[in-house]
Short mmCIF file of C-alpha atoms in Angstrom, two decimals:
data_model
loop_
_atom_site.label_atom_id
_atom_site.label_comp_id
_atom_site.label_asym_id
_atom_site.label_seq_id
_atom_site.Cartn_x
_atom_site.Cartn_y
_atom_site.Cartn_z
CA MET A 1 54.50 -90.41 -171.25
CA PHE A 2 56.95 -87.85 -170.19
CA ASP A 3 57.99 -86.17 -166.84
CA THR A 4 55.27 -83.82 -166.58
CA SER A 5 57.15 -81.10 -164.25
CA PRO A 6 57.30 -77.68 -166.23
CA GLN A 7 60.27 -77.26 -168.43
CA THR A 8 61.67 -74.32 -170.10
CA LEU A 9 64.20 -73.80 -172.79
CA PRO A 10 67.80 -73.00 -171.77
CA ALA A 11 69.18 -69.52 -172.66
CA ALA A 12 71.37 -71.24 -175.08
CA ALA A 13 71.51 -72.21 -178.85
CA GLY A 14 69.12 -74.91 -180.25
CA ILE A 15 68.55 -75.85 -183.95
CA GLY A 16 65.49 -76.95 -185.89
CA PHE A 17 65.39 -80.68 -185.80
CA LYS A 18 65.72 -82.60 -189.15
CA SER A 19 65.15 -86.39 -189.29
CA GLN A 20 68.48 -86.99 -190.96
CA HIS A 21 70.31 -85.45 -187.90
CA PHE A 22 68.84 -87.72 -185.37
CA ALA A 23 71.96 -90.07 -185.05
CA GLY A 24 74.47 -87.23 -185.31
CA LEU A 25 72.50 -85.25 -182.50
CA MET A 26 72.08 -88.20 -180.14
CA ASP A 27 75.78 -88.87 -180.48
CA ALA A 28 77.46 -85.52 -180.34
CA PRO A 29 75.00 -82.31 -180.17
CA GLY A 30 77.99 -79.91 -179.51
CA PRO A 31 76.68 -76.70 -178.40
CA VAL A 32 73.27 -77.65 -179.40
CA ARG A 33 71.17 -77.56 -176.02
CA TRP A 34 67.72 -77.77 -177.17
CA LEU A 35 65.67 -78.71 -180.14
CA GLU A 36 62.51 -77.40 -182.19
CA ILE A 37 60.14 -79.38 -184.28
CA HIS A 38 57.41 -78.34 -186.47
CA ALA A 39 54.11 -79.50 -184.74
CA GLU A 40 52.34 -80.45 -188.00
CA ASN A 41 55.11 -82.89 -188.83
CA TYR A 42 54.29 -85.00 -185.78
CA MET A 43 50.59 -85.12 -186.07
CA GLY A 44 50.83 -88.82 -187.52
CA ALA A 45 49.82 -91.91 -185.84
CA GLY A 46 53.20 -93.39 -185.14
CA GLY A 47 56.49 -94.65 -187.14
CA ARG A 48 59.87 -92.93 -187.47
CA PRO A 49 58.95 -89.30 -186.40
CA LEU A 50 57.35 -90.05 -183.17
CA ALA A 51 60.02 -92.69 -182.28
CA GLN A 52 62.60 -90.28 -182.85
CA LEU A 53 60.68 -87.55 -181.13
CA ARG A 54 60.37 -89.54 -177.95
CA ALA A 55 64.13 -90.42 -177.98
CA LEU A 56 64.96 -86.84 -178.36
CA ALA A 57 62.70 -85.34 -175.60
CA GLU A 58 64.25 -87.67 -173.28
CA ARG A 59 67.51 -85.97 -173.78
CA PHE A 60 66.73 -82.51 -175.00
CA PRO A 61 64.15 -79.96 -173.89
CA ILE A 62 61.73 -79.47 -177.05
CA SER A 63 60.07 -76.31 -178.48
CA VAL A 64 56.91 -77.14 -180.30
CA HIS A 65 56.66 -74.52 -183.43
CA GLY A 66 53.31 -74.43 -185.30
CA VAL A 67 52.94 -73.47 -188.79
CA GLY A 68 49.52 -74.25 -189.45
CA LEU A 69 47.13 -72.79 -186.75
CA SER A 70 46.29 -69.65 -188.79
CA ILE A 71 46.22 -67.32 -185.57
CA GLY A 72 45.80 -64.37 -187.87
CA GLY A 73 42.89 -65.85 -189.92
CA ASP A 74 39.73 -64.12 -190.28
CA ARG A 75 37.69 -67.07 -189.26
CA PRO A 76 37.45 -69.17 -186.49
CA LEU A 77 40.53 -71.34 -185.52
CA ASP A 78 40.13 -74.92 -186.79
CA ARG A 79 39.17 -76.86 -183.63
CA ASP A 80 40.04 -80.20 -185.02
CA HIS A 81 43.74 -78.83 -185.54
CA LEU A 82 43.77 -77.09 -182.15
CA ALA A 83 42.76 -80.55 -180.98
CA ARG A 84 45.63 -82.28 -182.61
CA LEU A 85 47.85 -79.81 -181.28
CA ARG A 86 46.90 -80.14 -177.68
CA HIS A 87 47.29 -83.95 -178.29
CA LEU A 88 50.92 -83.59 -179.19
CA CYS A 89 51.56 -81.07 -176.39
CA ASP A 90 49.89 -83.35 -173.92
CA TRP A 91 51.95 -86.21 -174.87
CA LEU A 92 55.18 -84.38 -175.25
CA ASN A 93 55.23 -81.72 -172.49
CA PRO A 94 57.36 -79.44 -174.58
CA ALA A 95 59.20 -76.81 -173.02
CA SER A 96 57.48 -74.12 -175.36
CA PHE A 97 54.94 -73.65 -177.81
CA SER A 98 54.98 -71.12 -180.31
CA GLU A 99 53.15 -69.87 -183.54
CA HIS A 100 53.28 -67.11 -185.94
CA LEU A 101 51.37 -63.63 -186.65
CA ALA A 102 50.25 -64.77 -189.71
CA TRP A 103 47.39 -66.86 -191.57
CA SER A 104 47.44 -69.87 -193.64
CA THR A 105 43.85 -71.18 -193.99
CA HIS A 106 40.85 -69.89 -195.62
CA ASP A 107 37.50 -71.40 -196.99
CA THR A 108 39.13 -73.67 -199.85
CA GLY A 109 42.16 -74.95 -197.66
CA PHE A 110 45.39 -74.96 -196.17
CA LEU A 111 47.91 -72.57 -198.31
CA ASN A 112 51.19 -73.81 -196.54
CA ASP A 113 52.60 -70.14 -196.10
CA LEU A 114 52.60 -67.57 -193.39
CA LEU A 115 50.43 -64.85 -194.98
CA PRO A 116 50.35 -61.24 -194.00
CA LEU A 117 47.72 -59.30 -192.06
CA PRO A 118 46.84 -55.66 -191.54
CA TYR A 119 47.65 -54.24 -188.22
CA THR A 120 44.28 -52.51 -187.14
CA ALA A 121 42.12 -52.67 -184.06
CA ALA A 122 39.89 -55.15 -185.73
CA THR A 123 42.83 -57.64 -186.32
CA LEU A 124 44.17 -57.02 -183.05
CA ALA A 125 41.07 -58.04 -181.52
CA ARG A 126 40.54 -61.02 -183.54
CA VAL A 127 44.27 -62.26 -183.12
CA ALA A 128 44.01 -61.87 -179.20
CA GLU A 129 40.71 -64.08 -179.27
CA HIS A 130 42.30 -66.74 -181.16
CA ILE A 131 45.57 -66.48 -179.02
CA ASP A 132 43.07 -66.97 -175.70
CA MET A 133 41.64 -69.97 -177.53
CA VAL A 134 45.18 -71.78 -178.10
CA GLN A 135 46.16 -70.59 -174.23
CA ASP A 136 43.02 -72.05 -173.06
CA ALA A 137 43.32 -75.33 -174.99
CA LEU A 138 47.15 -75.79 -174.04
CA GLY A 139 46.59 -74.58 -170.46
CA HIS A 140 49.67 -72.52 -170.63
CA PRO A 141 50.81 -69.28 -172.41
CA MET A 142 52.18 -69.38 -176.13
CA LEU A 143 54.82 -67.51 -177.79
CA LEU A 144 53.85 -65.52 -180.90
CA GLU A 145 56.52 -64.62 -183.71
CA ASN A 146 56.92 -61.24 -185.55
CA PRO A 147 56.67 -62.18 -189.33
CA SER A 148 58.75 -61.44 -192.29
CA THR A 149 56.76 -59.20 -194.29
CA TYR A 150 57.06 -58.36 -198.05
CA LEU A 151 54.38 -55.69 -198.69
CA ALA A 152 52.18 -53.29 -196.77
CA PHE A 153 48.44 -52.71 -196.15
CA ALA A 154 46.79 -49.61 -197.00
CA GLU A 155 44.46 -49.97 -193.88
CA SER A 156 47.52 -50.60 -191.27
CA ASP A 157 47.37 -47.99 -188.48
CA TRP A 158 49.41 -49.79 -185.80
CA SER A 159 53.20 -50.33 -185.98
CA GLU A 160 53.97 -54.07 -185.84
CA VAL A 161 55.98 -53.70 -182.54
CA ASP A 162 52.95 -51.87 -180.81
CA PHE A 163 50.73 -54.58 -182.24
CA LEU A 164 52.76 -57.36 -180.83
CA ALA A 165 53.35 -55.61 -177.58
CA GLU A 166 49.75 -55.13 -177.21
CA LEU A 167 48.85 -58.70 -177.84
CA SER A 168 51.08 -60.00 -175.42
CA ARG A 169 49.87 -57.31 -172.78
CA ARG A 170 46.09 -58.27 -173.63
CA THR A 171 46.80 -62.16 -173.70
CA GLY A 172 49.64 -62.77 -171.60
CA CYS A 173 51.40 -64.86 -174.24
CA GLY A 174 55.14 -64.42 -174.78
CA LEU A 175 56.96 -63.16 -177.83
CA LEU A 176 59.29 -65.02 -180.22
CA LEU A 177 61.50 -62.48 -181.78
CA ASP A 178 62.87 -63.66 -185.26
CA VAL A 179 65.83 -61.36 -185.74
CA ASN A 180 66.23 -62.34 -189.35
CA ASN A 181 62.54 -61.53 -189.85
CA VAL A 182 63.16 -58.15 -188.12
CA PHE A 183 66.04 -57.56 -190.94
CA VAL A 184 63.96 -58.92 -193.66
CA SER A 185 61.05 -56.93 -192.99
CA ALA A 186 63.09 -53.74 -192.45
CA VAL A 187 64.80 -53.76 -195.64
CA ASN A 188 61.52 -54.88 -197.40
CA GLN A 189 59.43 -51.93 -195.66
CA GLY A 190 62.33 -49.16 -195.97
CA THR A 191 62.55 -48.98 -192.13
CA ASP A 192 65.43 -49.28 -189.47
CA PRO A 193 65.91 -52.84 -188.07
CA ARG A 194 67.71 -51.02 -184.98
CA ALA A 195 64.79 -49.06 -184.15
CA TYR A 196 62.64 -52.07 -184.31
CA ILE A 197 64.69 -53.83 -181.74
CA ASP A 198 65.06 -50.73 -179.52
CA ALA A 199 61.35 -50.30 -179.43
CA PHE A 200 60.64 -54.15 -178.81
CA PRO A 201 59.16 -55.22 -175.45
CA MET A 202 62.31 -57.34 -174.74
CA HIS A 203 60.65 -58.48 -171.21
CA THR A 204 58.11 -60.58 -173.06
CA VAL A 205 60.72 -62.41 -175.22
CA CYS A 206 61.14 -65.97 -174.41
CA GLU A 207 63.01 -67.31 -177.53
CA ILE A 208 65.06 -65.84 -180.53
CA HIS A 209 64.88 -67.22 -184.18
CA LEU A 210 67.84 -66.82 -186.40
CA GLY A 211 67.48 -68.20 -190.20
CA GLY A 212 69.11 -67.39 -193.56
CA HIS A 213 67.34 -65.18 -196.38
CA ASP A 214 67.71 -64.71 -200.01
CA ASP A 215 68.29 -61.34 -201.96
CA ASP A 216 65.99 -60.16 -204.61
CA ALA A 217 64.66 -56.95 -205.99
CA ASP A 218 60.90 -55.67 -206.52
CA ASP A 219 59.70 -54.12 -209.78
CA THR A 220 61.11 -50.99 -208.83
CA GLY A 221 64.62 -52.30 -208.33
CA ARG A 222 64.62 -51.80 -204.65
CA PRO A 223 65.83 -54.48 -202.34
CA LEU A 224 63.59 -57.50 -201.57
CA LEU A 225 64.61 -59.91 -199.14
CA ILE A 226 63.05 -63.35 -198.91
CA ASP A 227 63.02 -65.36 -195.74
CA SER A 228 64.08 -68.55 -197.41
CA HIS A 229 65.76 -70.48 -194.37
CA GLY A 230 67.95 -72.09 -196.86
CA ARG A 231 71.41 -70.52 -196.06
CA PRO A 232 73.55 -69.42 -193.51
CA VAL A 233 72.48 -66.46 -191.28
CA ALA A 234 73.67 -63.26 -192.93
CA ASP A 235 76.38 -61.19 -191.27
CA PRO A 236 74.18 -58.06 -190.72
CA VAL A 237 71.73 -60.57 -189.02
CA TRP A 238 74.51 -61.76 -186.73
CA THR A 239 75.24 -58.07 -185.74
CA LEU A 240 71.63 -57.15 -184.99
CA TYR A 241 71.60 -60.63 -182.90
CA ALA A 242 74.56 -59.25 -180.80
CA GLU A 243 73.01 -56.00 -180.40
CA THR A 244 69.66 -57.79 -179.31
CA VAL A 245 71.46 -60.04 -176.75
CA ALA A 246 73.27 -57.14 -175.48
CA GLN A 247 70.01 -55.10 -174.91
CA ALA A 248 67.79 -58.27 -173.69
CA GLY A 249 70.29 -60.37 -172.23
CA PRO A 250 70.78 -64.17 -173.30
CA LYS A 251 67.67 -65.82 -174.55
CA PRO A 252 67.13 -69.20 -176.03
CA THR A 253 68.19 -68.97 -179.58
CA LEU A 254 67.21 -71.16 -182.67
CA ILE A 255 68.81 -71.56 -185.81
CA GLU A 256 66.34 -72.17 -188.57
CA TRP A 257 67.60 -74.23 -191.70
CA ASP A 258 64.38 -75.57 -193.49
CA THR A 259 65.25 -75.78 -197.32
CA ASP A 260 68.45 -77.17 -198.88
CA VAL A 261 69.20 -78.53 -195.37
CA PRO A 262 73.04 -78.79 -194.67
CA PRO A 263 74.81 -81.69 -192.97
CA LEU A 264 74.62 -81.46 -189.11
CA PRO A 265 78.13 -80.11 -188.74
CA GLU A 266 77.25 -76.91 -190.47
CA LEU A 267 74.19 -76.60 -188.23
CA ILE A 268 76.25 -77.11 -185.39
CA ALA A 269 78.77 -74.46 -186.31
CA GLU A 270 75.88 -71.91 -186.81
CA ALA A 271 74.81 -73.00 -183.28
CA GLY A 272 77.99 -72.47 -182.04
CA ARG A 273 78.25 -69.00 -183.39
CA ALA A 274 75.06 -68.19 -181.56
CA ALA A 275 76.20 -69.70 -178.42
CA ALA A 276 79.49 -67.57 -178.36
CA ILE A 277 77.47 -64.44 -178.37
CA LEU A 278 74.92 -65.78 -175.70
CA THR A 279 77.94 -66.71 -173.24
CA PRO A 280 81.09 -65.20 -174.65
CA GLU A 281 83.26 -66.13 -171.76
CA THR A 282 82.85 -69.95 -172.46
CA VAL A 283 83.81 -69.62 -176.08
CA SER A 284 86.71 -72.40 -176.53
CA MET B 1 38.35 -56.07 -191.71
CA THR B 2 40.71 -58.00 -193.99
CA ASP B 3 40.10 -59.41 -197.31
CA GLN B 4 41.52 -62.97 -197.02
CA PRO B 5 39.36 -64.60 -199.27
CA ALA B 6 40.29 -62.12 -202.16
CA PHE B 7 43.94 -62.30 -201.17
CA ALA B 8 43.66 -66.27 -201.36
CA ALA B 9 41.91 -66.08 -204.70
CA ALA B 10 44.68 -63.93 -206.16
CA LEU B 11 47.22 -66.16 -204.41
CA MET B 12 46.15 -69.22 -206.26
CA ASP B 13 45.29 -67.55 -209.61
CA PRO B 14 48.58 -66.23 -211.36
CA ALA B 15 46.16 -64.17 -213.82
CA GLN B 16 44.79 -61.95 -211.31
CA THR B 17 46.63 -58.83 -210.25
CA ALA B 18 47.26 -58.54 -206.22
CA PRO B 19 44.42 -56.90 -204.49
CA ALA B 20 44.42 -53.04 -204.56
CA HIS B 21 44.95 -52.35 -200.72
CA LEU B 22 48.29 -54.32 -200.86
CA LEU B 23 51.02 -51.91 -201.55
CA ASN B 24 54.64 -51.62 -202.30
CA PRO B 25 55.70 -49.65 -198.83
CA PHE B 26 56.91 -46.78 -200.89
CA GLY B 27 53.44 -46.22 -202.26
CA GLY B 28 53.15 -48.30 -205.42
CA PRO B 29 51.12 -51.45 -206.02
CA ALA B 30 52.40 -54.68 -204.51
CA GLY B 31 53.42 -55.98 -207.87
CA LYS B 32 56.20 -58.75 -207.46
CA ARG B 33 56.13 -58.39 -203.57
CA PHE B 34 52.74 -60.26 -203.80
CA ASP B 35 54.31 -62.89 -206.19
CA VAL B 36 56.56 -63.71 -203.23
CA TYR B 37 53.67 -65.38 -201.20
CA ARG B 38 52.17 -66.81 -204.69
CA ASN B 39 55.61 -68.46 -205.33
CA ASN B 40 56.07 -69.74 -201.66
CA VAL B 41 52.55 -71.21 -201.78
CA ALA B 42 53.20 -72.91 -205.38
CA VAL B 43 56.83 -74.07 -204.61
CA SER B 44 56.14 -75.49 -201.33
CA LEU B 45 53.15 -77.60 -202.29
CA THR B 46 54.76 -78.75 -205.39
CA GLU B 47 57.59 -79.80 -203.34
CA ALA B 48 55.40 -81.83 -200.82
CA LEU B 49 53.89 -83.57 -204.15
CA GLU B 50 57.36 -84.15 -205.43
CA THR B 51 58.47 -85.78 -202.10
CA GLY B 52 55.26 -87.64 -201.82
CA PHE B 53 54.88 -89.29 -205.38
CA PRO B 54 58.45 -90.04 -206.32
CA THR B 55 57.29 -93.06 -208.50
CA VAL B 56 54.88 -90.75 -210.45
CA ARG B 57 57.75 -87.99 -211.11
CA LYS B 58 59.91 -90.55 -212.44
CA LEU B 59 57.22 -91.78 -214.85
CA VAL B 60 56.39 -88.52 -216.40
CA GLY B 61 59.69 -86.50 -215.85
CA ALA B 62 60.39 -83.92 -213.14
CA GLU B 63 59.51 -81.00 -215.44
CA PHE B 64 56.13 -82.32 -216.49
CA PHE B 65 55.61 -83.12 -212.94
CA ARG B 66 55.85 -79.83 -211.69
CA ALA B 67 53.57 -78.36 -214.35
CA MET B 68 51.04 -81.02 -213.52
CA ALA B 69 51.51 -80.46 -209.62
CA GLY B 70 50.84 -76.59 -210.32
CA VAL B 71 47.58 -77.55 -211.80
CA PHE B 72 46.33 -80.03 -209.01
CA LEU B 73 47.56 -77.60 -206.35
CA ARG B 74 45.29 -74.88 -207.66
CA ALA B 75 42.30 -77.00 -207.73
CA ASN B 76 43.28 -79.09 -204.45
CA PRO B 77 44.79 -77.20 -202.04
CA PRO B 78 45.64 -79.32 -198.58
CA GLU B 79 42.64 -79.71 -196.70
CA ASP B 80 44.20 -79.22 -193.48
CA PRO B 81 47.69 -78.42 -192.27
CA ARG B 82 49.14 -82.15 -191.93
CA LEU B 83 51.00 -81.96 -195.43
CA MET B 84 52.01 -85.66 -194.47
CA LEU B 85 48.52 -86.34 -195.87
CA TYR B 86 48.47 -84.20 -198.81
CA GLY B 87 48.04 -85.62 -202.06
CA ALA B 88 45.21 -88.27 -201.19
CA LYS B 89 43.13 -86.94 -204.08
CA PHE B 90 46.09 -87.15 -206.51
CA PRO B 91 45.42 -90.37 -207.77
CA GLY B 92 41.87 -89.56 -208.86
CA PHE B 93 43.32 -86.32 -210.43
CA LEU B 94 45.59 -88.32 -212.59
CA ALA B 95 42.72 -90.61 -213.58
CA ARG B 96 40.85 -87.55 -215.09
CA PHE B 97 43.92 -85.44 -216.09
CA ASP B 98 43.83 -85.62 -220.14
CA PRO B 99 47.61 -84.97 -220.66
CA VAL B 100 48.44 -88.21 -219.08
CA ARG B 101 45.52 -90.23 -220.57
CA HIS B 102 48.18 -92.53 -222.32
CA LEU B 103 49.71 -93.59 -219.09
CA PRO B 104 46.76 -95.46 -217.59
CA TYR B 105 48.86 -97.22 -214.81
CA LEU B 106 49.64 -93.68 -213.43
CA PRO B 107 46.84 -93.57 -211.08
CA ASP B 108 47.85 -96.96 -209.44
CA ALA B 109 51.52 -95.97 -209.31
CA ALA B 110 50.30 -92.83 -207.31
CA ARG B 111 48.19 -95.05 -205.01
CA LEU B 112 51.36 -97.13 -204.20
CA ASP B 113 53.45 -94.06 -203.60
CA LEU B 114 50.54 -92.55 -201.26
CA GLY B 115 50.48 -96.02 -199.56
CA LEU B 116 53.91 -96.15 -198.71
CA ARG B 117 53.58 -92.62 -197.12
CA GLN B 118 50.53 -93.83 -195.20
CA SER B 119 52.37 -96.64 -194.11
CA TYR B 120 55.22 -94.73 -192.88
CA HIS B 121 53.13 -92.52 -190.49
CA ALA B 122 50.70 -95.24 -189.45
CA ALA B 123 50.51 -96.38 -185.61
CA ASP B 124 53.15 -98.68 -184.48
CA ALA B 125 51.76 -102.35 -183.55
CA PRO B 126 53.71 -105.11 -181.89
CA PRO B 127 55.04 -107.65 -184.19
CA PHE B 128 53.27 -110.88 -184.83
CA ASP B 129 55.51 -113.29 -182.69
CA THR B 130 55.20 -117.11 -183.06
CA ARG B 131 58.21 -117.94 -181.44
CA GLY B 132 57.88 -120.98 -178.90
CA LEU B 133 54.60 -122.10 -180.44
CA ASP B 134 54.22 -125.29 -182.32
CA PRO B 135 52.62 -124.95 -185.76
CA ALA B 136 49.11 -126.10 -184.64
CA ALA B 137 49.12 -123.23 -182.06
CA VAL B 138 50.25 -120.62 -184.71
CA MET B 139 47.38 -121.98 -186.97
CA ALA B 140 44.76 -121.14 -184.16
CA LEU B 141 45.91 -117.52 -183.83
CA ARG B 142 43.93 -114.65 -185.33
CA PRO B 143 46.54 -112.00 -186.46
CA ARG B 144 45.28 -108.81 -187.86
CA LEU B 145 47.00 -106.82 -190.57
CA ALA B 146 49.16 -104.02 -188.85
CA PRO B 147 48.08 -100.40 -189.07
CA ALA B 148 50.92 -99.93 -191.31
CA THR B 149 49.81 -102.57 -193.79
CA LEU B 150 47.97 -101.78 -196.99
CA VAL B 151 46.83 -103.97 -199.65
CA LEU B 152 46.56 -102.58 -203.48
CA SER B 153 45.02 -104.50 -206.04
CA SER B 154 45.66 -103.23 -209.60
CA ARG B 155 44.73 -104.10 -213.34
CA PHE B 156 48.36 -103.01 -214.10
CA PRO B 157 51.89 -104.50 -213.13
CA VAL B 158 51.99 -101.73 -210.57
CA PHE B 159 54.80 -103.59 -208.55
CA SER B 160 57.24 -103.94 -211.37
CA ILE B 161 56.46 -100.53 -212.22
CA TRP B 162 57.38 -99.20 -208.92
CA ARG B 163 60.48 -101.41 -208.77
CA ALA B 164 61.64 -100.31 -212.14
CA ASN B 165 61.37 -96.69 -211.02
CA ALA B 166 63.10 -97.38 -207.57
CA GLU B 167 65.97 -99.93 -208.27
CA ALA B 168 68.74 -99.64 -210.64
CA HIS B 169 68.85 -103.02 -212.41
CA ALA B 170 65.10 -103.94 -212.05
CA PRO B 171 63.42 -106.03 -214.65
CA ARG B 172 61.19 -104.35 -217.40
CA PRO B 173 57.76 -104.53 -216.23
CA GLY B 174 55.57 -107.04 -217.97
CA THR B 175 51.91 -106.78 -218.79
CA ALA B 176 50.21 -108.89 -216.25
CA PRO B 177 48.02 -107.34 -213.41
CA GLU B 178 49.70 -107.18 -209.84
CA ASP B 179 48.83 -107.02 -206.62
CA VAL B 180 50.90 -105.20 -203.82
CA LEU B 181 51.39 -105.72 -200.05
CA ILE B 182 52.64 -102.61 -198.52
CA ALA B 183 54.20 -103.65 -194.94
CA ARG B 184 56.56 -101.75 -192.60
CA LYS B 185 59.27 -103.71 -190.65
CA GLY B 186 60.59 -101.30 -187.86
CA PHE B 187 59.92 -97.94 -189.40
CA ASP B 188 60.68 -98.36 -193.26
CA PRO B 189 57.81 -99.50 -195.37
CA ALA B 190 58.26 -101.50 -198.35
CA PRO B 191 56.03 -103.02 -201.33
CA HIS B 192 56.00 -106.46 -201.89
CA LEU B 193 54.56 -108.58 -204.88
CA LEU B 194 51.43 -110.42 -203.68
CA PRO B 195 51.48 -114.06 -205.01
CA PRO B 196 48.09 -115.71 -206.24
CA GLY B 197 45.81 -115.78 -203.26
CA GLY B 198 47.48 -113.03 -201.31
CA LEU B 199 44.78 -110.75 -201.65
CA THR B 200 42.06 -113.42 -200.42
CA LEU B 201 44.48 -114.22 -197.46
CA ALA B 202 44.59 -110.52 -196.60
CA ARG B 203 40.95 -109.80 -196.71
CA ALA B 204 40.21 -112.99 -194.81
CA LEU B 205 42.73 -111.83 -191.94
CA LYS B 206 41.06 -108.45 -191.75
CA GLY B 207 37.86 -110.35 -190.99
CA ARG B 208 39.48 -111.87 -187.75
CA LEU B 209 39.60 -115.40 -188.88
CA THR B 210 42.08 -117.75 -187.47
CA LEU B 211 45.20 -118.22 -189.97
CA ALA B 212 43.93 -121.91 -190.51
CA GLU B 213 40.47 -120.33 -191.29
CA ALA B 214 42.03 -117.62 -193.63
CA MET B 215 44.23 -120.50 -195.34
CA ALA B 216 41.12 -122.47 -195.94
CA ARG B 217 39.24 -119.73 -197.48
CA THR B 218 42.16 -118.65 -199.62
CA LEU B 219 42.59 -122.51 -200.79
CA ALA B 220 38.89 -122.59 -201.76
CA ASP B 221 39.38 -119.43 -204.04
CA HIS B 222 42.84 -120.28 -205.19
CA PRO B 223 43.68 -123.93 -205.38
CA GLU B 224 46.93 -122.85 -206.95
CA ALA B 225 48.21 -120.73 -204.16
CA ASP B 226 51.58 -121.32 -202.98
CA PHE B 227 51.28 -121.13 -199.29
CA ALA B 228 54.92 -121.46 -198.41
CA ALA B 229 55.66 -118.26 -200.25
CA LEU B 230 52.49 -116.64 -198.84
CA LEU B 231 53.01 -117.32 -195.21
CA THR B 232 56.83 -116.54 -195.63
CA LEU B 233 55.82 -113.21 -196.81
CA VAL B 234 53.17 -112.36 -194.38
CA PHE B 235 55.20 -113.63 -191.58
CA THR B 236 58.58 -111.89 -192.21
CA SER B 237 57.41 -108.64 -194.09
CA GLY B 238 56.08 -107.05 -190.81
CA ALA B 239 52.45 -107.24 -192.26
CA LEU B 240 50.85 -108.84 -189.14
CA THR B 241 50.15 -107.92 -185.64
CA LEU B 242 48.41 -109.90 -182.98
CA HIS B 243 44.85 -109.25 -181.85
CA PRO B 244 44.62 -106.99 -178.84
#
């Protein structure tokens, strides 16, 4: 269907695509150089979603971001779902495919959330096996994203950074560094987000995510940040992002906004802010 | 190993406390932190049902719908990650859910909402194009229903109920049963009231008959059928495509 030559995401700003922004993006994308879609929304047989995607893919590099593979699940990957994913990627030839270090499916069904897993030798081996299966099915490396976490597991004996670095080393997968998730998890876990960034294996990072979070508090009154993707990127996350870019160099950077989605100009403004950090000399 | 079944069970049952190996990172029990996941699951699936069943939501009210969605989603989480398909069991659930027993048309309203969503995501098909053909040649064609075309037969005035909830100045629904044709022109599916004989015609076309044969069958069952209205509807609504 599309050009089959390998594509890559540019080290520039992208946004999560929403159907209502189609005409605006085709018309005047501003600093938006690439788009990300949620894989599961394009697994229908036809209609507007696939038609829009076809038109967008002729104009922009596309990143396919899965939310349903349940790579961190304690049961085998859903082969039917993997086949649907392969079908989509074969048709689209996206510049990137990414998924989460999380699980979402168990025996009774799909729970539609990115659920946490303990970081142990056993979960490491299982997640690595699942990543191998995905990469075998797709025929190229995938990216794995660090999660937002709200709680801790008594049995965890690996740090999240070491866990992700070891997964990348074992499987050859790249990492997707969500800087908002780093900030949210650090506040929730009482750790230092800068120490996380300093320790992160930046040479494996192929994409960065930025999104908004909500402020809440836990039962003891400690701050509890919720990864809601429903508002602008918070100021301390912008600061952490600038430090990340200073350390890692420019990387493809996505603005995620999935609930209470604003009009396109607001997303373009957020993308412009990321672009200014990525390439300060071209700011107009 | 992890204990994902216990995590999932506690997630779907607000009466359970969080599993004991889940901690507040400062040493205490997870408490409200576990509720973040619980809330994400319930809210996101409720929103998927709200988006997917706008007519049902209008009929029962937003607050009642949310509560009812909570009961449904705990017993029927999605079978796979394609949320576009979520809710196929909702009409059947409504037919058995006691608190809405006084609204017997609700399951058919849900089927109509579901049908519109299925039509939206259905495969594309070339339009049934009869330009340049004389009427006899058109009658010899074997059109088929496009993949985005669905037919719904109801004991209730389900089209009028849909319309009264979707349009500002729609007439009040009567009591006569109605059949509905859902067809997609371009990318936007729409429901249409099927006139008498419409259901028979649609079924005949599914059986790969020529248009002339399908009309003859319809006339045998429904001598009162208004063919001008029927053919105008099936030709202009996007309901038909040509046999490959």
